[in-house]
GROMACS .gro file of C-alpha atoms in nm:
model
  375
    1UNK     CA    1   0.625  -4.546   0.288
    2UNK     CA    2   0.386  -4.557   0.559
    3UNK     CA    3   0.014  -4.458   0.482
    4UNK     CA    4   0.020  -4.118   0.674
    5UNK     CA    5   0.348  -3.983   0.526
    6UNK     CA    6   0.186  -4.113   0.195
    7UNK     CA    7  -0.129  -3.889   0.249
    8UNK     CA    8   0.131  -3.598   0.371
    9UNK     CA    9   0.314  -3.601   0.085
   10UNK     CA   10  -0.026  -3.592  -0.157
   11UNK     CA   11  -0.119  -3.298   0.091
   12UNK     CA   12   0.185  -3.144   0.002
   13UNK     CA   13   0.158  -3.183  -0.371
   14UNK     CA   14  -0.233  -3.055  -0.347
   15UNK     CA   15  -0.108  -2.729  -0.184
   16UNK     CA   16   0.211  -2.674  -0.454
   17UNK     CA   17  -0.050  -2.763  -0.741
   18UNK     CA   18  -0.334  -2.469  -0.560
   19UNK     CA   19  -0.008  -2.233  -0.506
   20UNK     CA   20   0.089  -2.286  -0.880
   21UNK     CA   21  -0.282  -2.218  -0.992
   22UNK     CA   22  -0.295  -1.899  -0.779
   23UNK     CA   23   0.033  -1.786  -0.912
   24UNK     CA   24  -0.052  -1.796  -1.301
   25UNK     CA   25  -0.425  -1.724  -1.253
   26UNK     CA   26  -0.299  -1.371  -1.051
   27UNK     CA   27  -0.032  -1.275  -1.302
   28UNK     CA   28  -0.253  -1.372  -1.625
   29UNK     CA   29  -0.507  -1.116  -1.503
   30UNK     CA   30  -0.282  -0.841  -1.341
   31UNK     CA   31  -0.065  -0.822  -1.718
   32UNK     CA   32  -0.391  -0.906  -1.878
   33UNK     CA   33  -0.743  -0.738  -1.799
   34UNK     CA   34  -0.652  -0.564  -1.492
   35UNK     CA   35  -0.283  -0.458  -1.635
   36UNK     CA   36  -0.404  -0.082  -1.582
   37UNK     CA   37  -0.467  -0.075  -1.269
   38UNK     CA   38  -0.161  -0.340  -1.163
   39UNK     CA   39   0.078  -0.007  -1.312
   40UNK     CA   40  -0.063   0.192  -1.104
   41UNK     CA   41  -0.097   0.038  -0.762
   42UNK     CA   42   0.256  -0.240  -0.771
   43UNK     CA   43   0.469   0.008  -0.590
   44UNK     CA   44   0.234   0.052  -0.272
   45UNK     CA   45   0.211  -0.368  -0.292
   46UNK     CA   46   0.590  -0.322  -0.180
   47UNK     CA   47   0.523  -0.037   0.053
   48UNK     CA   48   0.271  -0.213   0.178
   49UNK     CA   49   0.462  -0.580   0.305
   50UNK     CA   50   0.746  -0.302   0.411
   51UNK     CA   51   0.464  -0.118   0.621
   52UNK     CA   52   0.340  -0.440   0.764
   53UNK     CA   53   0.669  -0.586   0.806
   54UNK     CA   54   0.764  -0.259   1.035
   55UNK     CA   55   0.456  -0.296   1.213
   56UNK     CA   56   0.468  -0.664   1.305
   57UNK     CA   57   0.846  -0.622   1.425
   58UNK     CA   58   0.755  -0.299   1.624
   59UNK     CA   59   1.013  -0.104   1.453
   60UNK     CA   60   0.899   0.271   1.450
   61UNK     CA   61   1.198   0.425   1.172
   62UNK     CA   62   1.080   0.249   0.907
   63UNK     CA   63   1.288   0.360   0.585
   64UNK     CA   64   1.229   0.268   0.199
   65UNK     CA   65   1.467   0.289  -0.064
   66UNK     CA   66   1.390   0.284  -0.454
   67UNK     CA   67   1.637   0.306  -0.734
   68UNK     CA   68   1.536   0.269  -1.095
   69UNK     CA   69   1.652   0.320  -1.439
   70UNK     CA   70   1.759   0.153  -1.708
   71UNK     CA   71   1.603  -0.152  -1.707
   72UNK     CA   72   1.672  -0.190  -1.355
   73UNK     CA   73   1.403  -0.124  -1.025
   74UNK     CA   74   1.514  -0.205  -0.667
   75UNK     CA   75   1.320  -0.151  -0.359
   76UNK     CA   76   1.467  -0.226  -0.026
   77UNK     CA   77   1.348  -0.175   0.339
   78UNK     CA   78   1.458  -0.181   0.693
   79UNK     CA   79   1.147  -0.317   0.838
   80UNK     CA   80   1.269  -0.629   0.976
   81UNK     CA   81   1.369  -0.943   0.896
   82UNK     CA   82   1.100  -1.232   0.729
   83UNK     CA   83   0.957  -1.530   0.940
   84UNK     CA   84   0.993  -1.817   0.792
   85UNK     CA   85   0.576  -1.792   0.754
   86UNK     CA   86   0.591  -1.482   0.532
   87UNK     CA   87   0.897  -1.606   0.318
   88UNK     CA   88   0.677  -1.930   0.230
   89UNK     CA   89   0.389  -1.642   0.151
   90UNK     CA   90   0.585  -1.487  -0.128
   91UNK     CA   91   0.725  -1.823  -0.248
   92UNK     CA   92   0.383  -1.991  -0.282
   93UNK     CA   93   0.198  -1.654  -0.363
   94UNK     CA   94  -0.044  -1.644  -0.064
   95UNK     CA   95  -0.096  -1.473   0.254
   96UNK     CA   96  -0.005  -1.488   0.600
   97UNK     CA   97  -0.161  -1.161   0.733
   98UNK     CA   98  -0.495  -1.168   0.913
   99UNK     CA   99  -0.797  -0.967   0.778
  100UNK     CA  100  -1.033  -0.834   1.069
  101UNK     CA  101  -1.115  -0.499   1.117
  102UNK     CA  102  -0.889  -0.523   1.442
  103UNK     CA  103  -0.575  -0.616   1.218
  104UNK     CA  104  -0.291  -0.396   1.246
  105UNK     CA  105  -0.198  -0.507   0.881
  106UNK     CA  106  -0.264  -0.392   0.592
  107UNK     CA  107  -0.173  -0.576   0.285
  108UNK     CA  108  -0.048  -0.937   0.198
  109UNK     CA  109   0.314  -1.055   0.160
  110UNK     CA  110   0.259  -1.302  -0.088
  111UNK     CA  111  -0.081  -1.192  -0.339
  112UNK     CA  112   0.066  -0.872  -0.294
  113UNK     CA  113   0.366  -0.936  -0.426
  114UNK     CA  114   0.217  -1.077  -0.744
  115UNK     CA  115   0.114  -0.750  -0.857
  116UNK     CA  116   0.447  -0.614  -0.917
  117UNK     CA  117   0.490  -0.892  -1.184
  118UNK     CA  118   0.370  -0.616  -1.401
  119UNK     CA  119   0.736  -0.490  -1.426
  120UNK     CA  120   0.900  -0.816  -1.410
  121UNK     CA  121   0.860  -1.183  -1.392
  122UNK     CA  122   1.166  -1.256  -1.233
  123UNK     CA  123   1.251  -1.103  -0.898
  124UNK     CA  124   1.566  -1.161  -0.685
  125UNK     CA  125   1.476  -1.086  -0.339
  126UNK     CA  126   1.799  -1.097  -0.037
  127UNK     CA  127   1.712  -1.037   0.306
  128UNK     CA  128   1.675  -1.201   0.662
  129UNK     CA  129   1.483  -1.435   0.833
  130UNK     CA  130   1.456  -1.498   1.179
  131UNK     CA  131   1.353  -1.861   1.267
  132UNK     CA  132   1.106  -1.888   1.587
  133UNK     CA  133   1.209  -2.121   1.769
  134UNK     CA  134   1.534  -1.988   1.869
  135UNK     CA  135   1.515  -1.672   1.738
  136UNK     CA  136   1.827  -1.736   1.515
  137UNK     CA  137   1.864  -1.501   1.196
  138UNK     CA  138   1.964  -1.594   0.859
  139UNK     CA  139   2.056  -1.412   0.573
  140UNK     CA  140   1.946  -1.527   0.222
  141UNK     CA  141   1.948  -1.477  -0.144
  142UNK     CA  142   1.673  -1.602  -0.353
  143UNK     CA  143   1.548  -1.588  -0.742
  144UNK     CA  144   1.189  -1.632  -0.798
  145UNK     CA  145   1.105  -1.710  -1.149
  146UNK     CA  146   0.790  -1.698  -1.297
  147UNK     CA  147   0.871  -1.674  -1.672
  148UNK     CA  148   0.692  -1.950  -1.778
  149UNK     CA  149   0.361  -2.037  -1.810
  150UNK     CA  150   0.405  -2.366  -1.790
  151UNK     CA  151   0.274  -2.528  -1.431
  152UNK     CA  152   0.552  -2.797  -1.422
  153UNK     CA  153   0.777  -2.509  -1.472
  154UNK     CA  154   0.624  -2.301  -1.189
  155UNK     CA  155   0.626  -2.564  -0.968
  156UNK     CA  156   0.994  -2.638  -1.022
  157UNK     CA  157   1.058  -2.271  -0.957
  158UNK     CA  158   0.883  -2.281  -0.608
  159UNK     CA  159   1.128  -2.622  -0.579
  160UNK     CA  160   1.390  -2.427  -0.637
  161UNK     CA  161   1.319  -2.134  -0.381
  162UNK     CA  162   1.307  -2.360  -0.141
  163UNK     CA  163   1.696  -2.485  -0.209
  164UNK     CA  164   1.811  -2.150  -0.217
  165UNK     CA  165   1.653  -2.111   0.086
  166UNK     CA  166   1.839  -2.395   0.264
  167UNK     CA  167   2.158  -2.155   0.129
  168UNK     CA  168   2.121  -1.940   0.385
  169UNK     CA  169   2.395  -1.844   0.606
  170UNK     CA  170   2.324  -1.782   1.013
  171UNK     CA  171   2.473  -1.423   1.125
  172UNK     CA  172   2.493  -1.248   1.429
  173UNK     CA  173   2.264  -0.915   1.428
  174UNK     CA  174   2.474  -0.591   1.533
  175UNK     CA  175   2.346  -0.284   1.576
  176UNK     CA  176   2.222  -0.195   1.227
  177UNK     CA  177   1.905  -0.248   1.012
  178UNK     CA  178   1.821  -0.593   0.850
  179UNK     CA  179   1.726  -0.442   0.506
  180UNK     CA  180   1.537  -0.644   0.241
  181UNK     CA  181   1.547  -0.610  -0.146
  182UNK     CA  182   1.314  -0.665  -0.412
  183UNK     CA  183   1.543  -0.676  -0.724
  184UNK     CA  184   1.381  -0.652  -1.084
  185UNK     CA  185   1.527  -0.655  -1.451
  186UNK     CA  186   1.312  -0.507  -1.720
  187UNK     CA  187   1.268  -0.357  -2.033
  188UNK     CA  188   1.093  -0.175  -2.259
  189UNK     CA  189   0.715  -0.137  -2.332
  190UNK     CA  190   0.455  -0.326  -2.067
  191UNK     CA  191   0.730  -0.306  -1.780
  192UNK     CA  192   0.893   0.041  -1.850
  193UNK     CA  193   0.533   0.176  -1.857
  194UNK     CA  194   0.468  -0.013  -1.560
  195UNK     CA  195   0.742   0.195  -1.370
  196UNK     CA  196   0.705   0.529  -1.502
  197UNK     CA  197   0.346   0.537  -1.386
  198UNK     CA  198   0.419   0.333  -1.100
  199UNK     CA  199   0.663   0.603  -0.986
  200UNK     CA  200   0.449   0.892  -1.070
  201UNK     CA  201   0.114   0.753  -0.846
  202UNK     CA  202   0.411   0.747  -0.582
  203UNK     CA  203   0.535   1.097  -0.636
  204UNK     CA  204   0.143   1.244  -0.650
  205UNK     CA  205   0.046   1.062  -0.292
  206UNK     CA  206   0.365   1.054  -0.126
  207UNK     CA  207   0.265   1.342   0.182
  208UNK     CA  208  -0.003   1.125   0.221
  209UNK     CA  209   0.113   0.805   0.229
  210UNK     CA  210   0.394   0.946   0.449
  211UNK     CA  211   0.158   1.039   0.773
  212UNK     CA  212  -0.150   0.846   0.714
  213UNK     CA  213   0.202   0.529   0.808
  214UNK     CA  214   0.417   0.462   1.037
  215UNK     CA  215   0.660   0.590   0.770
  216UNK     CA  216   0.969   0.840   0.821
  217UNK     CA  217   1.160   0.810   0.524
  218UNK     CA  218   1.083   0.712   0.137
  219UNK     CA  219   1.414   0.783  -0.078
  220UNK     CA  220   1.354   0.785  -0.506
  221UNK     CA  221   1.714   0.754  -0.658
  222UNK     CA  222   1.872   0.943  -0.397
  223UNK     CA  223   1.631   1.232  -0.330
  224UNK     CA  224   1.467   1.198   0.019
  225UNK     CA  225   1.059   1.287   0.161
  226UNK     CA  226   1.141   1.303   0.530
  227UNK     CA  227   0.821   1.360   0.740
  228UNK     CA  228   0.858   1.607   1.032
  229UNK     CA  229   0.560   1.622   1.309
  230UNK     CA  230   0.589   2.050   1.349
  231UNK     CA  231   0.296   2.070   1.572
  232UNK     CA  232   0.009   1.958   1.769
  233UNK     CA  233  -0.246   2.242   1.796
  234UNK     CA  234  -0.630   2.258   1.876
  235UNK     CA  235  -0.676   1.975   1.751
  236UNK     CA  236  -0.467   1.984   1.414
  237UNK     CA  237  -0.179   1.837   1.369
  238UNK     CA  238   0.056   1.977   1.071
  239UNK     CA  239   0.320   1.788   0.921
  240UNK     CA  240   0.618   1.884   0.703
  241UNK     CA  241   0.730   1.687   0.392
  242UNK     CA  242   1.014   1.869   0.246
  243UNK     CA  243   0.854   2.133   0.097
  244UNK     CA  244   0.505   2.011   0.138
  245UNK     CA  245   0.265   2.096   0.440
  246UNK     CA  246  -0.016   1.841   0.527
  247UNK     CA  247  -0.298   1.950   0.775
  248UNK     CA  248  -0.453   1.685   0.959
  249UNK     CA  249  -0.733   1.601   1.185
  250UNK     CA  250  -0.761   1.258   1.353
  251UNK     CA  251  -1.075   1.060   1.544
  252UNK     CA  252  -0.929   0.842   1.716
  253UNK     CA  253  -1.213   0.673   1.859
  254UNK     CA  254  -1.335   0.614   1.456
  255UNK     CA  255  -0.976   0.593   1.347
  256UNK     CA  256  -1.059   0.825   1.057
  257UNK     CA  257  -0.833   1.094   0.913
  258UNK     CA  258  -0.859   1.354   0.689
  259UNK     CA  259  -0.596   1.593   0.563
  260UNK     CA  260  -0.520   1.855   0.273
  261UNK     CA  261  -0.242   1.967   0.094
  262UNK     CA  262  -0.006   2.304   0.101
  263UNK     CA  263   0.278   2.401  -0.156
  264UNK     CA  264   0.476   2.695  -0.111
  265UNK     CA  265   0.168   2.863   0.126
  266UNK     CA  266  -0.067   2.755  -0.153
  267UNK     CA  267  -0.344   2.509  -0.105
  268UNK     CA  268  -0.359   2.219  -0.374
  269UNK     CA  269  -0.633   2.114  -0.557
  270UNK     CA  270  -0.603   1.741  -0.548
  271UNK     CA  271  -0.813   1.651  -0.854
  272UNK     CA  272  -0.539   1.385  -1.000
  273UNK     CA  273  -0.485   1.222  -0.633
  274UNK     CA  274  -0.640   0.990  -0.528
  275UNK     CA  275  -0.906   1.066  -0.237
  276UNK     CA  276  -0.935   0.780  -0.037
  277UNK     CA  277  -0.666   0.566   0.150
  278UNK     CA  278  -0.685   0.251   0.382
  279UNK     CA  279  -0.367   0.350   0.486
  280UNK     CA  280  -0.228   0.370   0.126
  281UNK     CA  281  -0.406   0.479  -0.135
  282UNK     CA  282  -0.724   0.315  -0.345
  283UNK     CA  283  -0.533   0.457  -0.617
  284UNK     CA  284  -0.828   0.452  -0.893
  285UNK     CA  285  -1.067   0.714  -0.658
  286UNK     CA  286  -0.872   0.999  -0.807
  287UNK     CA  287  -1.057   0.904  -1.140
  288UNK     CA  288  -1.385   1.009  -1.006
  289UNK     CA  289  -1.376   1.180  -0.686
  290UNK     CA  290  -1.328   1.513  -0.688
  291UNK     CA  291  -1.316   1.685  -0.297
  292UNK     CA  292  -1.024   1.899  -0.146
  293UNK     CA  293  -0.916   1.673   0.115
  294UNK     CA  294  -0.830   1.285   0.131
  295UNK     CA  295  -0.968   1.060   0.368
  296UNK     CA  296  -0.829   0.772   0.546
  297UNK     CA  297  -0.932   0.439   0.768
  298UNK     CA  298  -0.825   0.146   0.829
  299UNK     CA  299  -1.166   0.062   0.925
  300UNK     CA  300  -1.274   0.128   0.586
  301UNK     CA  301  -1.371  -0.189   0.384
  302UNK     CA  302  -1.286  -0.154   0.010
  303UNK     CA  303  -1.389  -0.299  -0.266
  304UNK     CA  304  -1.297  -0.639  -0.368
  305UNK     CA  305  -1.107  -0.487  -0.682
  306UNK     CA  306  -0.995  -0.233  -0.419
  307UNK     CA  307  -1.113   0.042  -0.644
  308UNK     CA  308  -1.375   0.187  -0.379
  309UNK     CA  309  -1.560   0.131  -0.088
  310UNK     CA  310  -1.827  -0.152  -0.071
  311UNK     CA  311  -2.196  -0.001  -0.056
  312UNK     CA  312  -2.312  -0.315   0.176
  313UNK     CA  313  -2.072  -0.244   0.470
  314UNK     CA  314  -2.253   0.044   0.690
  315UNK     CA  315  -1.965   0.103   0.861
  316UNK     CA  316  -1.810   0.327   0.551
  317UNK     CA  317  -2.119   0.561   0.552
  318UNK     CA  318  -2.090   0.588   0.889
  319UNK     CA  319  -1.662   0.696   0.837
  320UNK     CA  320  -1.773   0.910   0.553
  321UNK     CA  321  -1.979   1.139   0.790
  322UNK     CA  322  -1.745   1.133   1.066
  323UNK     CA  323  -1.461   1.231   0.804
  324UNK     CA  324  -1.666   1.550   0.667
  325UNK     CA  325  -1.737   1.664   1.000
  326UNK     CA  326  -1.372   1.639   1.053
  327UNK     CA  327  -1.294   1.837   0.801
  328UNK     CA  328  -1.530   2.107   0.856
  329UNK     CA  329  -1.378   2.139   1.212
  330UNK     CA  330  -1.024   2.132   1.059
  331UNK     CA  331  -1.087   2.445   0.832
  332UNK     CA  332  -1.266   2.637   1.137
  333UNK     CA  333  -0.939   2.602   1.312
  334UNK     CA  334  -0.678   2.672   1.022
  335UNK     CA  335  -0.855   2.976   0.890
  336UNK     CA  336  -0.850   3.117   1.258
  337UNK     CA  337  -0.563   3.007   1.370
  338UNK     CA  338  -0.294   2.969   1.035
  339UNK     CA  339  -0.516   3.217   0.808
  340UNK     CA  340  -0.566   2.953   0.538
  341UNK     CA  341  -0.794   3.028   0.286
  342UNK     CA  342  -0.849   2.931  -0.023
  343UNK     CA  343  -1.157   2.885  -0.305
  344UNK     CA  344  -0.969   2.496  -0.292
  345UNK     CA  345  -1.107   2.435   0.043
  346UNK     CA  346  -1.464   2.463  -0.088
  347UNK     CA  347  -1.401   2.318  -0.425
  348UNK     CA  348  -1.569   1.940  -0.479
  349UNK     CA  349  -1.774   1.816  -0.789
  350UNK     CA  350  -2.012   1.531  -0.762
  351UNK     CA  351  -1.967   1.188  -0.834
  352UNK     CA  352  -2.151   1.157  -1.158
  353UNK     CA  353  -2.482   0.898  -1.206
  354UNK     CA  354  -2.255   0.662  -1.379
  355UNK     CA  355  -1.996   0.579  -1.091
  356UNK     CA  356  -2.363   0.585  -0.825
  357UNK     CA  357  -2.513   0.335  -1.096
  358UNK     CA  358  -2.213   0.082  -1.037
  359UNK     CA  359  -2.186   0.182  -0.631
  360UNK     CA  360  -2.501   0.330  -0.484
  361UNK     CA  361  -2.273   0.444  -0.181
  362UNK     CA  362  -2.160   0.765  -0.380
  363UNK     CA  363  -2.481   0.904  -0.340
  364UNK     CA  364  -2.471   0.952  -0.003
  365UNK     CA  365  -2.086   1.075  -0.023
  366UNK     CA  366  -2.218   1.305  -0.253
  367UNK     CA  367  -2.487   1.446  -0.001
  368UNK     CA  368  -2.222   1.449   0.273
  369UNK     CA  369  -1.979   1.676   0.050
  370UNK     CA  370  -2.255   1.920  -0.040
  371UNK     CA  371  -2.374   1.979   0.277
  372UNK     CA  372  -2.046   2.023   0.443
  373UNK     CA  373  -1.908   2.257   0.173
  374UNK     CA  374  -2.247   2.469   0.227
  375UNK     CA  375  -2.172   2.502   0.585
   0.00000   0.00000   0.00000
């Protein structure tokens, strides 16, 4: 063997060894110490590399499909078809996506998809790839095991993705979608949990999550949220999701939004929802956030746990002002214009001392609130 395909092939093994690492280090902590928050934010991993999928192929009817019970979850897409860089994301349990605030992405393909080891360690995922340099697409089928704990094990299993992968057979694209499918087996306890609340966080945010995205469609064993733009109005633009109505304002030059809920000509109190969203939800803010509209950025930089907003990045304060003043302009128009009213509208608590003690930056969201529910 000559002395640079020597030093290739230790690269090689160095970068399988680092993947392997990654992989058990993520899952250990995501069924261990952070297994509470992994049930609640899995699903919107998936939504998430569908979102971003969508986005990156420039397909605008982006359509998710989930099926579950007993013992069995599927989630499947029409986003687009996987380049052959993502694929090697979720076998190696990395990331291809870039992460400046000028990034149209939002999540990561491969850490990501660790999360949803929660519900299963074993995922058989079938869908398409389109290789680059002739644009040739190929359909595959591909089980990733992570049962083990064992890194010789792990390793093997990335091994083995990449056979499965050479499996795949080239077809000619017609006129319909190139779906992908996330395919898991579970049972009960740790994983069933992991899906009932999964689906519930879901059901809670789902107006939301619907037009803060490029999002038409999310389907939940058979029973279909279709978003419908009614109207653009004064500055307020009011969507329909089956039988929910979301009011929304939108800076574009800060791309902030902010939007509340109505059921049935009644506004919602969103107390169990969570409050802020970088496109999908930071799922733990409905613990201690109390205000009656959600926010939403992409330009807002969370957490590293991703269960708030960093205090250190000026840039949030400077969102959470522009999305108050939004939403004091949004009720001026919809009490004029749609005669919405409510005590609701007005209703926020503080963020208590403890939550400020961890994250000084609730202080000043808690200034912001007050002052733009006394106006």
């Amino acid at each position: 063997m000559r002395i640079g395909d020597e030093v290739k092939s230790a690269a090689m093994a160095h970068v399988t060894n680092k993947a392997v690492t990654d992989i058990l280090t993520g899952i250990g902590e995501w069924r261990g110490n952070r297994q509470k928050t992994a049930k609640r934010r899995w699903i919107f991993e998936l939504i998430q590399n569908a979102i971003d999928a969508a986005t990156a192929r420039s397909n605008p009817f982006l359509r998710i499909e989930i099926e579950y019970g007993e013992g069995m979850f599927l989630f499947r897409h029409n986003g687009g078809p996987f380049t052959p860089e993502e694929i090697s994301a979720v076998v190696y349990g990395g990331s291809t996506k870039p992460f400046s605030a000028e990034s149209d992405y939002i999540g990561r393909f491969g850490t990501g998809f660790l999360v949803s080891h929660i519900v299963s360690r074993s995922v058989a995922v079938r869908g398409y790839i389109i290789r680059q340099h002739d644009g040739s697409v190929h359909q595959f089928k591909m089980a990733v095991d992570r049962e083990s704990d064992d890194p010789a094990q792990i390793s093997d299993g990335i091994e083995s993705c990449f056979s499965q992968l050479n499996e795949a057979k080239s077809v000619e694209p017609d006129d319909g979608d190139l779906w992908t499918e996330y395919s898991y087996s579970y049972s009960e306890g740790l994983a069933a949990d992991a899906v009932s609340i999964g689906i519930k966080e879901l059901d809670t945010t789902l107006p939301f999550v619907l037009v803060y995205n490029n999002l038409n469609c999310i389907s939940v064993n058979g029973k279909e949220c279709i978003k419908v733009f009614q109207s653009d109005a004064s500055g307020v633009y009011v969507f329909q999701a089956n039988d929910k109505t979301v009011f929304m304002a939108s800076d574009q030059e800060s791309s902030v939004q902010i939007a509340f809920l109505v059921v049935d000509g009644q506004v919602i109190n969103l107390q169990n929802i969570p409050k802020l969203f970088v496109s999908l939800p930071l799922v733990e803010t409905s613990d201690y956030i109390n205000i009656p509209f959600t926010m939403n950025s992409r330009s807002f930089k969370p957490t590293k746990e991703r269960d708030g907003l960093e205090s250190e990045y000026a840039l949030n304060k400077t969102l959470f002002k522009t999305a108050f003043d939004l939403y004091y302009e949004l009720l001026s128009i919809c009490s004029t214009k749609y005669g919405i009213t409510s005590p609701n509208l007005v209703h926020y608590l503080n963020v208590e001392e403890k939550q400020i003690g961890q994250n000084p930056i609730w202080s000043e969201f808690n200034e912001y609130a007050r002052r733009t529910i006394q106006k």
